[in-house]
Short mmCIF file of C-alpha atoms in Angstrom, two decimals:
data_model
loop_
_atom_site.label_atom_id
_atom_site.label_comp_id
_atom_site.label_asym_id
_atom_site.label_seq_id
_atom_site.Cartn_x
_atom_site.Cartn_y
_atom_site.Cartn_z
CA MET A 183 19.07 -30.59 41.79
CA PHE A 184 15.71 -31.38 43.28
CA GLU A 185 16.74 -30.22 46.72
CA TYR A 186 18.00 -26.92 45.38
CA GLN A 187 14.82 -26.33 43.40
CA ASN A 188 12.68 -27.29 46.36
CA GLU A 189 14.55 -24.92 48.65
CA HIS A 190 14.19 -22.17 46.12
CA TYR A 191 10.53 -22.84 45.91
CA GLU A 192 10.27 -22.72 49.68
CA ASN A 193 12.00 -19.38 49.75
CA ARG A 194 9.53 -18.00 47.24
CA ASN A 195 6.65 -19.31 49.35
CA GLN A 196 8.11 -17.65 52.42
CA MET A 197 8.48 -14.39 50.55
CA TYR A 198 4.91 -14.64 49.41
CA ASN A 199 3.78 -15.16 52.99
CA TYR A 200 5.90 -12.22 54.10
CA ASN A 201 4.47 -9.96 51.45
CA GLY A 202 0.97 -10.98 52.44
CA MET A 203 1.48 -9.49 55.87
CA PRO A 204 -0.08 -6.08 56.52
CA GLU A 205 2.26 -3.07 56.63
CA ASN A 206 1.30 -2.17 60.24
CA GLY A 207 2.49 -5.46 61.66
CA PRO A 208 1.64 -9.08 61.76
CA ALA A 209 -1.94 -10.07 61.42
CA GLU A 210 -3.76 -11.52 64.30
CA PRO A 211 -3.50 -15.31 64.53
CA HIS A 212 -6.36 -17.04 62.78
CA LYS A 213 -8.65 -18.74 65.28
CA PRO A 214 -10.44 -21.70 63.77
CA SER A 215 -14.05 -21.83 64.66
CA ALA A 216 -15.52 -24.89 66.20
CA SER A 217 -16.62 -27.39 63.59
CA PRO A 218 -20.23 -28.16 63.84
CA ASN A 219 -19.64 -31.47 61.98
CA PRO A 220 -16.73 -33.64 63.21
CA GLY A 221 -17.40 -36.29 60.54
CA HIS A 222 -17.04 -33.81 57.73
CA THR A 223 -13.69 -32.73 59.15
CA GLY A 224 -12.27 -36.29 59.12
CA LYS A 225 -13.31 -36.84 55.51
CA LYS A 226 -11.63 -33.61 54.49
CA ALA A 227 -8.39 -34.67 56.22
CA ARG A 228 -8.31 -37.96 54.27
CA ILE A 229 -8.74 -36.11 50.97
CA LEU A 230 -5.87 -33.77 51.85
CA LYS A 231 -3.60 -36.73 52.69
CA LYS A 232 -4.29 -38.33 49.29
CA ALA A 233 -3.67 -35.07 47.47
CA GLY A 234 -0.35 -34.62 49.30
CA ALA A 235 0.73 -38.16 48.50
CA ILE A 236 -0.06 -37.69 44.82
CA THR A 237 1.85 -34.36 44.70
CA LEU A 238 4.87 -35.87 46.45
CA SER A 239 4.88 -38.84 44.07
CA ALA A 240 4.77 -36.49 41.06
CA ILE A 241 7.68 -34.46 42.39
CA LEU A 242 9.74 -37.56 43.08
CA PHE A 243 8.99 -38.96 39.62
CA GLY A 244 9.99 -35.66 37.96
CA GLY A 245 13.28 -35.51 39.86
CA VAL A 246 14.17 -39.09 38.95
CA ALA A 247 13.28 -38.48 35.30
CA ALA A 248 15.39 -35.29 35.13
CA GLY A 249 18.35 -37.02 36.70
CA SER A 250 18.10 -39.94 34.27
CA PHE A 251 17.89 -37.52 31.33
CA GLN A 252 21.04 -35.66 32.38
CA ALA A 253 22.89 -38.94 32.95
CA VAL A 254 22.02 -40.16 29.44
CA ASN A 255 23.14 -36.83 27.93
CA TYR A 256 26.47 -37.04 29.77
CA LEU A 257 27.12 -40.61 28.63
CA THR A 258 26.28 -39.86 24.98
CA GLY A 259 28.20 -36.56 24.88
CA TYR A 260 25.15 -34.47 23.98
CA GLN A 261 25.13 -30.85 25.19
CA THR A 262 22.44 -28.29 25.31
CA PRO A 263 22.89 -25.17 23.23
CA ALA A 264 23.81 -23.11 26.31
CA ALA A 265 26.37 -25.68 27.42
CA GLU A 266 27.77 -25.88 23.89
CA SER A 267 28.19 -22.09 23.80
CA ALA A 268 29.94 -22.02 27.16
CA ALA A 269 32.21 -24.91 26.19
CA ALA A 270 33.06 -23.29 22.88
CA SER A 271 33.90 -20.03 24.59
CA ALA A 272 36.15 -21.76 27.08
CA GLY A 273 37.76 -23.81 24.30
CA ASN A 274 38.60 -20.69 22.22
CA ASN A 275 40.32 -18.98 25.16
CA THR A 276 42.41 -22.03 25.83
CA ALA A 277 43.33 -22.47 22.18
CA SER A 278 44.31 -18.81 21.91
CA LEU A 279 46.55 -19.04 24.93
CA LEU A 280 48.17 -22.23 23.67
CA GLN A 281 48.74 -20.73 20.24
CA THR A 282 50.40 -17.68 21.75
CA ALA A 283 52.61 -19.83 23.92
CA SER A 284 53.74 -21.93 20.97
CA LEU A 285 54.52 -19.12 18.51
CA PRO A 286 58.03 -19.48 17.04
CA SER A 287 58.89 -15.94 18.16
CA THR A 288 58.56 -16.92 21.79
CA ALA A 289 59.12 -20.66 21.82
CA ASP A 290 62.80 -20.28 20.90
CA GLY A 291 63.37 -17.08 22.83
CA LYS A 292 63.01 -14.68 19.88
CA GLY A 293 60.96 -11.62 20.60
CA SER A 294 61.25 -12.19 24.33
CA LEU A 295 62.45 -8.62 24.82
CA ASP A 296 60.79 -5.36 23.98
CA VAL A 297 62.75 -2.91 21.79
CA SER A 298 63.04 -0.56 24.76
CA ASP A 299 64.50 -3.40 26.84
CA ILE A 300 67.01 -4.15 24.09
CA ALA A 301 68.03 -0.50 23.81
CA GLN A 302 68.53 -0.26 27.55
CA ALA A 303 70.63 -3.43 27.60
CA VAL A 304 72.74 -2.78 24.48
CA MET A 305 73.38 0.99 24.53
CA PRO A 306 76.08 0.77 27.26
CA SER A 307 78.18 -1.26 24.78
CA ILE A 308 77.80 1.22 21.88
CA VAL A 309 80.16 4.19 21.43
CA SER A 310 80.40 7.23 19.17
CA ILE A 311 83.68 7.68 17.28
CA THR A 312 85.06 10.99 16.00
CA ASN A 313 87.78 10.95 13.34
CA LYS A 314 89.85 14.11 12.92
CA SER A 315 92.32 14.32 10.06
CA VAL A 316 94.05 16.76 7.77
CA GLN A 317 93.20 16.26 4.12
CA GLU A 318 94.77 17.78 1.04
CA VAL A 319 92.09 19.68 -0.87
CA GLN A 320 92.25 21.69 -4.05
CA ASN A 321 93.07 25.36 -3.66
CA TYR A 322 89.93 27.42 -4.12
CA PHE A 323 91.71 30.04 -6.23
CA SER A 324 92.97 27.42 -8.69
CA LEU A 325 89.38 26.94 -9.82
CA PHE A 326 89.49 30.44 -11.32
CA GLY A 327 92.98 30.26 -12.86
CA TYR A 328 94.82 32.63 -10.52
CA GLY A 329 98.18 30.92 -10.90
CA TYR A 330 97.50 28.11 -8.44
CA SER A 331 96.97 25.33 -10.97
CA GLY A 332 97.27 21.86 -9.44
CA GLU A 333 98.09 23.11 -5.96
CA THR A 334 96.42 21.72 -2.86
CA ILE A 335 96.10 23.08 0.64
CA PRO A 336 95.73 21.19 3.94
CA GLN A 337 92.29 21.28 5.55
CA GLU A 338 91.19 19.72 8.83
CA THR A 339 88.19 17.46 8.44
CA GLU A 340 86.02 15.68 10.97
CA SER A 341 83.81 12.63 10.52
CA ARG A 342 81.76 10.54 12.90
CA GLY A 343 80.74 6.93 13.23
CA SER A 344 79.91 4.25 15.78
CA GLY A 345 81.61 1.32 17.46
CA ILE A 346 80.88 -1.72 19.62
CA ILE A 347 82.71 -2.63 22.83
CA ILE A 348 83.78 -6.24 22.25
CA GLY A 349 86.25 -6.92 25.03
CA LYS A 350 89.30 -5.82 26.94
CA ASN A 351 92.76 -6.98 27.85
CA ASP A 352 94.94 -6.09 30.82
CA THR A 353 95.50 -2.52 29.68
CA GLU A 354 92.91 -1.64 27.01
CA LEU A 355 89.22 -1.53 26.23
CA LEU A 356 88.68 -2.90 22.72
CA ILE A 357 86.13 -1.55 20.23
CA VAL A 358 85.25 -2.87 16.77
CA THR A 359 84.09 -0.56 14.00
CA ASN A 360 84.26 -0.11 10.23
CA TYR A 361 87.62 0.62 8.67
CA HIS A 362 86.20 3.55 6.74
CA VAL A 363 85.18 5.15 10.04
CA ILE A 364 88.78 5.45 11.26
CA ALA A 365 90.67 5.62 7.94
CA ASP A 366 93.22 8.45 7.56
CA ALA A 367 92.64 9.58 11.14
CA ASP A 368 95.18 11.86 12.79
CA THR A 369 93.31 11.56 16.08
CA LEU A 370 90.50 9.30 17.23
CA SER A 371 88.16 9.99 20.13
CA VAL A 372 85.46 7.80 21.65
CA ALA A 373 82.33 8.96 23.49
CA PHE A 374 80.79 6.41 25.83
CA ASN A 375 77.23 5.99 27.08
CA ASP A 376 77.79 8.61 29.79
CA ASN A 377 78.92 11.18 27.16
CA GLN A 378 82.50 11.13 28.46
CA VAL A 379 85.10 11.36 25.67
CA TYR A 380 88.47 9.57 25.59
CA GLU A 381 91.27 9.32 23.04
CA ALA A 382 91.70 6.01 21.22
CA ASN A 383 94.42 4.34 19.16
CA THR A 384 94.31 1.94 16.25
CA LYS A 385 94.69 -1.71 17.23
CA GLY A 386 94.27 -3.48 13.89
CA THR A 387 92.67 -2.89 10.50
CA ASP A 388 91.32 -4.98 7.62
CA PRO A 389 90.33 -2.70 4.73
CA ASP A 390 89.20 -5.62 2.55
CA ASN A 391 86.47 -6.47 5.05
CA ASP A 392 85.93 -2.87 6.17
CA LEU A 393 86.83 -3.74 9.75
CA ALA A 394 88.99 -2.12 12.40
CA VAL A 395 89.61 -2.52 16.12
CA ILE A 396 90.57 0.49 18.20
CA ALA A 397 91.69 0.61 21.83
CA VAL A 398 91.18 3.00 24.74
CA PRO A 399 93.69 2.72 27.62
CA LEU A 400 91.95 1.47 30.73
CA GLU A 401 93.99 3.79 32.94
CA SER A 402 92.44 6.81 31.22
CA ILE A 403 88.83 5.68 31.80
CA SER A 404 87.23 6.87 35.04
CA ALA A 405 85.63 4.44 37.46
CA ASP A 406 82.28 6.15 36.93
CA THR A 407 82.46 5.56 33.17
CA MET A 408 83.52 1.95 33.66
CA SER A 409 80.45 1.38 35.82
CA GLN A 410 78.15 2.58 33.03
CA ILE A 411 79.55 0.67 30.06
CA ALA A 412 79.44 -3.01 29.15
CA VAL A 413 80.91 -5.51 26.72
CA ALA A 414 78.45 -6.48 24.00
CA SER A 415 76.93 -9.96 23.83
CA ILE A 416 77.75 -11.58 20.47
CA GLY A 417 75.11 -13.71 18.74
CA ASP A 418 75.02 -16.16 15.83
CA SER A 419 74.34 -14.42 12.52
CA ASP A 420 74.30 -17.76 10.68
CA SER A 421 70.99 -18.64 12.35
CA LEU A 422 69.21 -15.50 11.13
CA LYS A 423 66.01 -15.96 9.17
CA VAL A 424 64.43 -13.64 6.65
CA GLY A 425 61.63 -11.71 8.36
CA GLU A 426 63.23 -11.88 11.80
CA GLN A 427 63.01 -8.59 13.72
CA VAL A 428 66.25 -6.71 14.36
CA VAL A 429 67.30 -3.44 15.99
CA ALA A 430 70.00 -1.02 14.76
CA ILE A 431 71.80 1.18 17.29
CA GLY A 432 74.37 3.85 16.46
CA ASN A 433 75.44 7.47 16.24
CA ALA A 434 73.12 8.44 13.37
CA LEU A 435 74.17 11.70 11.65
CA GLY A 436 76.48 12.40 14.59
CA TYR A 437 73.57 13.50 16.79
CA GLY A 438 74.16 10.82 19.42
CA GLN A 439 72.94 7.29 20.01
CA SER A 440 69.63 6.42 18.39
CA VAL A 441 67.59 3.27 17.85
CA THR A 442 65.77 2.05 14.75
CA THR A 443 64.02 -1.26 14.17
CA GLY A 444 63.07 -3.40 11.21
CA ILE A 445 63.40 -6.92 9.88
CA VAL A 446 66.00 -9.04 8.11
CA SER A 447 65.17 -8.42 4.46
CA ALA A 448 67.77 -10.85 3.08
CA THR A 449 70.89 -12.75 4.08
CA ASN A 450 74.08 -13.46 2.12
CA ARG A 451 73.63 -10.31 0.05
CA THR A 452 76.68 -9.09 -1.90
CA LEU A 453 77.49 -5.52 -2.95
CA ASN A 454 79.57 -3.94 -5.68
CA SER A 455 82.91 -2.43 -4.73
CA ASN A 456 81.42 1.08 -4.48
CA MET A 457 78.93 -0.18 -1.84
CA ASN A 458 76.13 1.62 -3.68
CA THR A 459 74.42 -1.20 -5.54
CA ALA A 460 73.61 -4.82 -4.83
CA ASN A 461 75.58 -7.31 -6.86
CA THR A 462 73.44 -9.91 -8.60
CA SER A 463 76.08 -11.24 -11.01
CA GLU A 464 77.15 -14.86 -11.04
CA ASP A 465 80.68 -14.07 -9.84
CA SER A 466 79.37 -12.56 -6.59
CA ALA A 467 79.87 -15.84 -4.73
CA ASP A 468 83.50 -14.93 -3.98
CA GLN A 469 82.60 -11.53 -2.53
CA PRO A 470 81.78 -10.75 1.12
CA ALA A 471 78.14 -11.32 2.05
CA TYR A 472 76.01 -8.91 4.08
CA ILE A 473 72.77 -8.86 6.05
CA GLN A 474 70.17 -6.69 4.35
CA THR A 475 67.68 -4.92 6.63
CA ASP A 476 65.03 -2.24 6.35
CA ALA A 477 66.03 -0.80 9.74
CA ALA A 478 67.21 2.74 9.06
CA ILE A 479 71.02 2.86 8.76
CA ASN A 480 72.12 6.45 8.17
CA PRO A 481 75.53 8.17 8.00
CA GLY A 482 77.05 7.86 11.46
CA ASN A 483 75.49 4.43 12.04
CA SER A 484 78.50 2.79 10.39
CA GLY A 485 80.30 0.60 12.90
CA GLY A 486 77.23 0.38 15.13
CA ALA A 487 75.36 -2.74 16.15
CA LEU A 488 72.60 -4.71 14.48
CA VAL A 489 71.09 -6.86 17.25
CA ASN A 490 68.49 -9.59 17.40
CA MET A 491 65.54 -9.67 19.78
CA LYS A 492 67.69 -11.30 22.46
CA GLY A 493 69.93 -8.23 22.57
CA GLU A 494 72.82 -10.06 20.87
CA VAL A 495 74.99 -8.38 18.24
CA ILE A 496 74.58 -10.25 14.97
CA GLY A 497 75.86 -7.60 12.57
CA ILE A 498 78.10 -4.52 12.27
CA ASN A 499 76.24 -1.79 10.40
CA SER A 500 78.23 -0.87 7.34
CA ALA A 501 76.40 0.71 4.42
CA LYS A 502 73.17 1.99 2.99
CA LEU A 503 72.16 2.05 -0.65
CA ALA A 504 72.60 5.67 -1.67
CA SER A 505 69.87 6.33 -4.18
CA THR A 506 66.70 8.36 -4.36
CA GLU A 507 65.02 5.40 -6.03
CA VAL A 508 65.33 2.94 -3.15
CA GLU A 509 64.06 2.99 0.41
CA GLY A 510 64.87 0.87 3.41
CA MET A 511 67.95 -1.02 2.19
CA GLY A 512 70.69 -1.05 4.81
CA TYR A 513 73.53 -3.54 5.16
CA ALA A 514 75.47 -5.03 8.04
CA ILE A 515 78.53 -7.30 8.22
CA PRO A 516 77.52 -10.68 9.74
CA VAL A 517 79.55 -11.21 12.91
CA SER A 518 79.82 -14.97 12.42
CA ARG A 519 81.58 -14.43 9.09
CA VAL A 520 84.21 -12.10 10.52
CA SER A 521 84.61 -13.35 14.10
CA ASP A 522 88.06 -14.82 13.38
CA ILE A 523 89.17 -11.59 11.70
CA ILE A 524 87.99 -9.50 14.65
CA GLU A 525 89.81 -11.75 17.11
CA LYS A 526 93.00 -11.42 15.08
CA LEU A 527 92.71 -7.63 15.02
CA MET A 528 92.11 -7.58 18.78
CA ASN A 529 95.50 -9.21 19.34
CA GLU A 530 97.60 -6.97 17.12
CA THR A 531 99.96 -4.33 18.46
CA THR A 532 98.26 -1.06 19.31
CA ARG A 533 99.67 1.79 17.24
CA SER A 534 99.31 5.53 16.98
CA LYS A 535 100.55 7.76 14.21
CA VAL A 536 104.25 8.51 14.46
CA THR A 537 105.64 12.01 14.80
CA GLU A 538 107.00 13.91 11.85
CA ASP A 539 110.64 13.14 12.67
CA GLN A 540 109.84 9.40 12.96
CA LYS A 541 108.06 8.96 9.64
CA SER A 542 109.37 5.97 7.76
CA SER A 543 109.96 4.72 4.24
CA ILE A 544 110.50 1.32 2.66
CA GLY A 545 112.74 2.85 0.00
CA ILE A 546 110.82 2.25 -3.22
CA THR A 547 108.72 3.99 -5.82
CA GLY A 548 105.47 2.13 -6.35
CA ILE A 549 102.49 1.87 -8.63
CA THR A 550 99.09 0.34 -7.89
CA VAL A 551 98.40 -2.76 -9.98
CA THR A 552 94.85 -2.18 -11.16
CA GLU A 553 92.39 -4.89 -12.16
CA SER A 554 92.84 -4.05 -15.83
CA VAL A 555 96.64 -4.36 -15.58
CA ASN A 556 96.24 -7.62 -13.70
CA SER A 557 93.95 -9.08 -16.36
CA VAL A 558 95.98 -7.88 -19.37
CA TYR A 559 99.56 -8.47 -18.18
CA GLY A 560 99.05 -11.08 -15.49
CA ILE A 561 100.80 -9.00 -12.83
CA PRO A 562 99.57 -9.90 -9.31
CA SER A 563 97.39 -7.36 -7.49
CA GLY A 564 99.35 -5.20 -5.06
CA VAL A 565 101.99 -2.48 -5.28
CA TYR A 566 104.33 -2.80 -8.25
CA VAL A 567 107.93 -1.82 -7.40
CA ALA A 568 108.85 0.70 -10.09
CA GLY A 569 112.21 1.51 -8.51
CA VAL A 570 114.35 0.83 -5.46
CA THR A 571 116.17 3.51 -3.48
CA GLU A 572 119.91 2.98 -3.30
CA GLY A 573 121.07 2.12 0.22
CA SER A 574 117.50 1.73 1.52
CA GLY A 575 116.11 -1.07 3.59
CA ALA A 576 114.32 -2.37 0.50
CA GLU A 577 117.58 -2.70 -1.41
CA LYS A 578 119.28 -4.42 1.52
CA ALA A 579 116.35 -6.86 1.77
CA GLY A 580 116.71 -7.78 -1.90
CA LEU A 581 113.72 -6.02 -3.43
CA ARG A 582 114.13 -5.16 -7.10
CA LYS A 583 112.25 -3.46 -9.85
CA GLY A 584 109.32 -5.58 -11.05
CA ASP A 585 108.53 -7.14 -7.68
CA VAL A 586 104.97 -6.77 -6.35
CA ILE A 587 104.30 -6.13 -2.65
CA THR A 588 101.17 -8.02 -1.55
CA LYS A 589 101.47 -7.87 2.25
CA PHE A 590 102.96 -5.46 4.79
CA ASP A 591 103.43 -6.85 8.30
CA GLY A 592 100.86 -9.55 7.55
CA LYS A 593 98.24 -7.12 6.20
CA ASN A 594 97.01 -7.43 2.63
CA ILE A 595 98.06 -4.67 0.27
CA THR A 596 96.09 -4.08 -2.92
CA GLN A 597 96.86 -0.41 -3.60
CA ILE A 598 99.32 2.36 -2.80
CA GLN A 599 96.93 4.14 -0.44
CA GLU A 600 96.84 1.14 1.92
CA LEU A 601 100.63 1.06 2.08
CA THR A 602 100.77 4.79 2.75
CA GLU A 603 98.20 4.45 5.55
CA LEU A 604 100.13 1.68 7.28
CA LEU A 605 103.49 3.46 7.09
CA GLN A 606 102.05 6.29 9.20
CA TYR A 607 102.01 3.92 12.20
CA TYR A 608 105.51 2.45 11.83
CA PRO A 609 108.52 4.53 12.98
CA ALA A 610 111.83 4.61 11.18
CA GLY A 611 114.16 1.88 12.39
CA GLU A 612 111.46 -0.76 12.89
CA THR A 613 111.83 -4.03 11.00
CA VAL A 614 108.75 -5.42 9.27
CA GLU A 615 108.03 -8.39 7.06
CA LEU A 616 106.97 -7.89 3.45
CA THR A 617 105.34 -10.56 1.33
CA ILE A 618 106.25 -10.07 -2.31
CA GLN A 619 105.65 -11.70 -5.65
CA THR A 620 108.91 -11.83 -7.59
CA ILE A 621 109.29 -12.84 -11.21
CA GLY A 622 111.73 -15.62 -12.11
CA SER A 623 113.68 -16.58 -15.19
CA ASP A 624 110.67 -18.43 -16.51
CA ASN A 625 108.58 -15.23 -16.26
CA ALA A 626 106.46 -16.82 -13.53
CA TYR A 627 105.79 -15.13 -10.20
CA THR A 628 106.71 -16.83 -6.95
CA GLU A 629 105.92 -15.69 -3.42
CA LYS A 630 108.53 -15.00 -0.77
CA THR A 631 108.83 -13.09 2.49
CA VAL A 632 111.59 -10.60 3.26
CA SER A 633 112.42 -8.49 6.32
CA VAL A 634 112.87 -4.77 5.71
CA THR A 635 114.22 -2.21 8.17
CA LEU A 636 112.37 1.03 7.58
CA GLY A 637 114.38 4.16 6.90
CA HIS A 638 113.57 7.80 7.49
CA ALA A 639 111.14 9.18 4.97
CA VAL A 640 113.23 12.33 4.48
CA ASN A 641 116.34 10.34 3.56
CA SER A 642 115.13 8.35 0.60
CA GLY A 643 118.40 8.72 -1.28
CA SER A 644 118.79 8.33 -5.01
CA GLN A 645 117.01 5.84 -7.22
CA SER A 646 118.31 2.76 -8.97
CA GLY A 647 116.36 1.15 -11.71
CA SER A 648 113.90 4.05 -12.01
CA SER A 649 113.55 7.13 -14.13
CA GLY A 650 114.11 9.35 -11.09
CA GLN A 651 111.85 11.12 -8.64
CA PRO A 652 108.35 11.77 -10.02
CA GLU A 653 107.26 15.33 -10.63
CA ALA A 654 105.43 17.18 -7.86
CA ASN A 655 102.13 17.12 -9.68
CA SER A 656 102.22 13.42 -10.57
CA GLN A 657 99.35 11.30 -9.30
CA LYS A 658 100.06 9.78 -5.94
CA ASP A 659 98.78 6.34 -6.84
CA MET A 660 100.77 6.21 -10.08
CA SER A 661 104.37 6.56 -8.84
CA ALA A 662 105.75 7.95 -5.57
CA PHE A 663 108.34 7.31 -2.89
CA TYR A 664 107.44 4.82 -0.14
#
């Protein structure tokens, strides 16, 4: 410290000497004049020596004192205000960096990706699905009483949704979506990330959980498309926490793939059967649970992906509360809850709708057992057999009036419409297993499984144990041939 200060002082002295020089050049050397008194000169030299010694002693004493002072401060931990300010500043920067590094959102890998990174990584595994079908709609003229009362006319309809590529086998690319996205479809088409469109077939369905798996033949997919798509990475929805950021990706409003972001608003949320209101009743524990999010989920997003900040699919977008009084309440099916169901659907036989001449029939007339009928009469939920066609596969299998069909080829049946939908994919002549509840002599229902060979739908034959064929304008879910 002393040496540095001394050198600095010397530099200032040199500068002073330099500045004292005249602008036109160095001054002439000073020539001392001859001293007329040598004795006076010797006395002056002794005085100068004493003055120099005193000055040097003072400097040395000051340096030693300063060093001792700093040493004492160091040992006692005392800092000057300037040092305290510098130390505090350095301490705050370090603490800030440590706090950022230890945030839960980064310590466990959450939030490690930007939303744009997630979109880029996940979009190749998201597809757009188009469902084309022919629906029976009321005749326009019947509304005005022009002799067309009760008549319907066929009308082609088109709806759109989303899907997630979840795997492939030796011959097919497999895509999971919502059941309501592909329900009643005459034809299904899938648009991949490169906007190329391919036809798809139904692999397996589970209406109770609103799930379906469809398949696209690998041989129909070009090499260029295959290079631009990917199988989605599946995450753990059970580990989700309320407030965790999520991203929803899907074919919103049919305009093409879009991305929205939000947070997990709630987990284990249940909905009423109409999917329009949240269920807060005590009996909701037995109903499927959903992930609630404020990420925008609009029509067309159904079947798309809800992903975490690692780019992993943790939910299948399914519904949005339809009300002008609520905002930001979308729902997704947790993948961990339905992973076993999806795997089962992936391994079912791929089917497409049969041609008109191959349409099949079980050989019964059936009625949906509603919840009210179930509660009042104790009849199991399913399709009540109101009559059996003589000579049909149902009669040969031992079905009789009063039986209740609860499963068709291993798939749960709770209403006539589900049975009708399934029969469209099974040709006449195929043998399927039916699970039925049959009533015994003690008026108690017992479960059994029977094998039924499907007949042609146009050759239903006559009825036994029924009042005959229902009228043309009878309600389809009340009594009809199946």
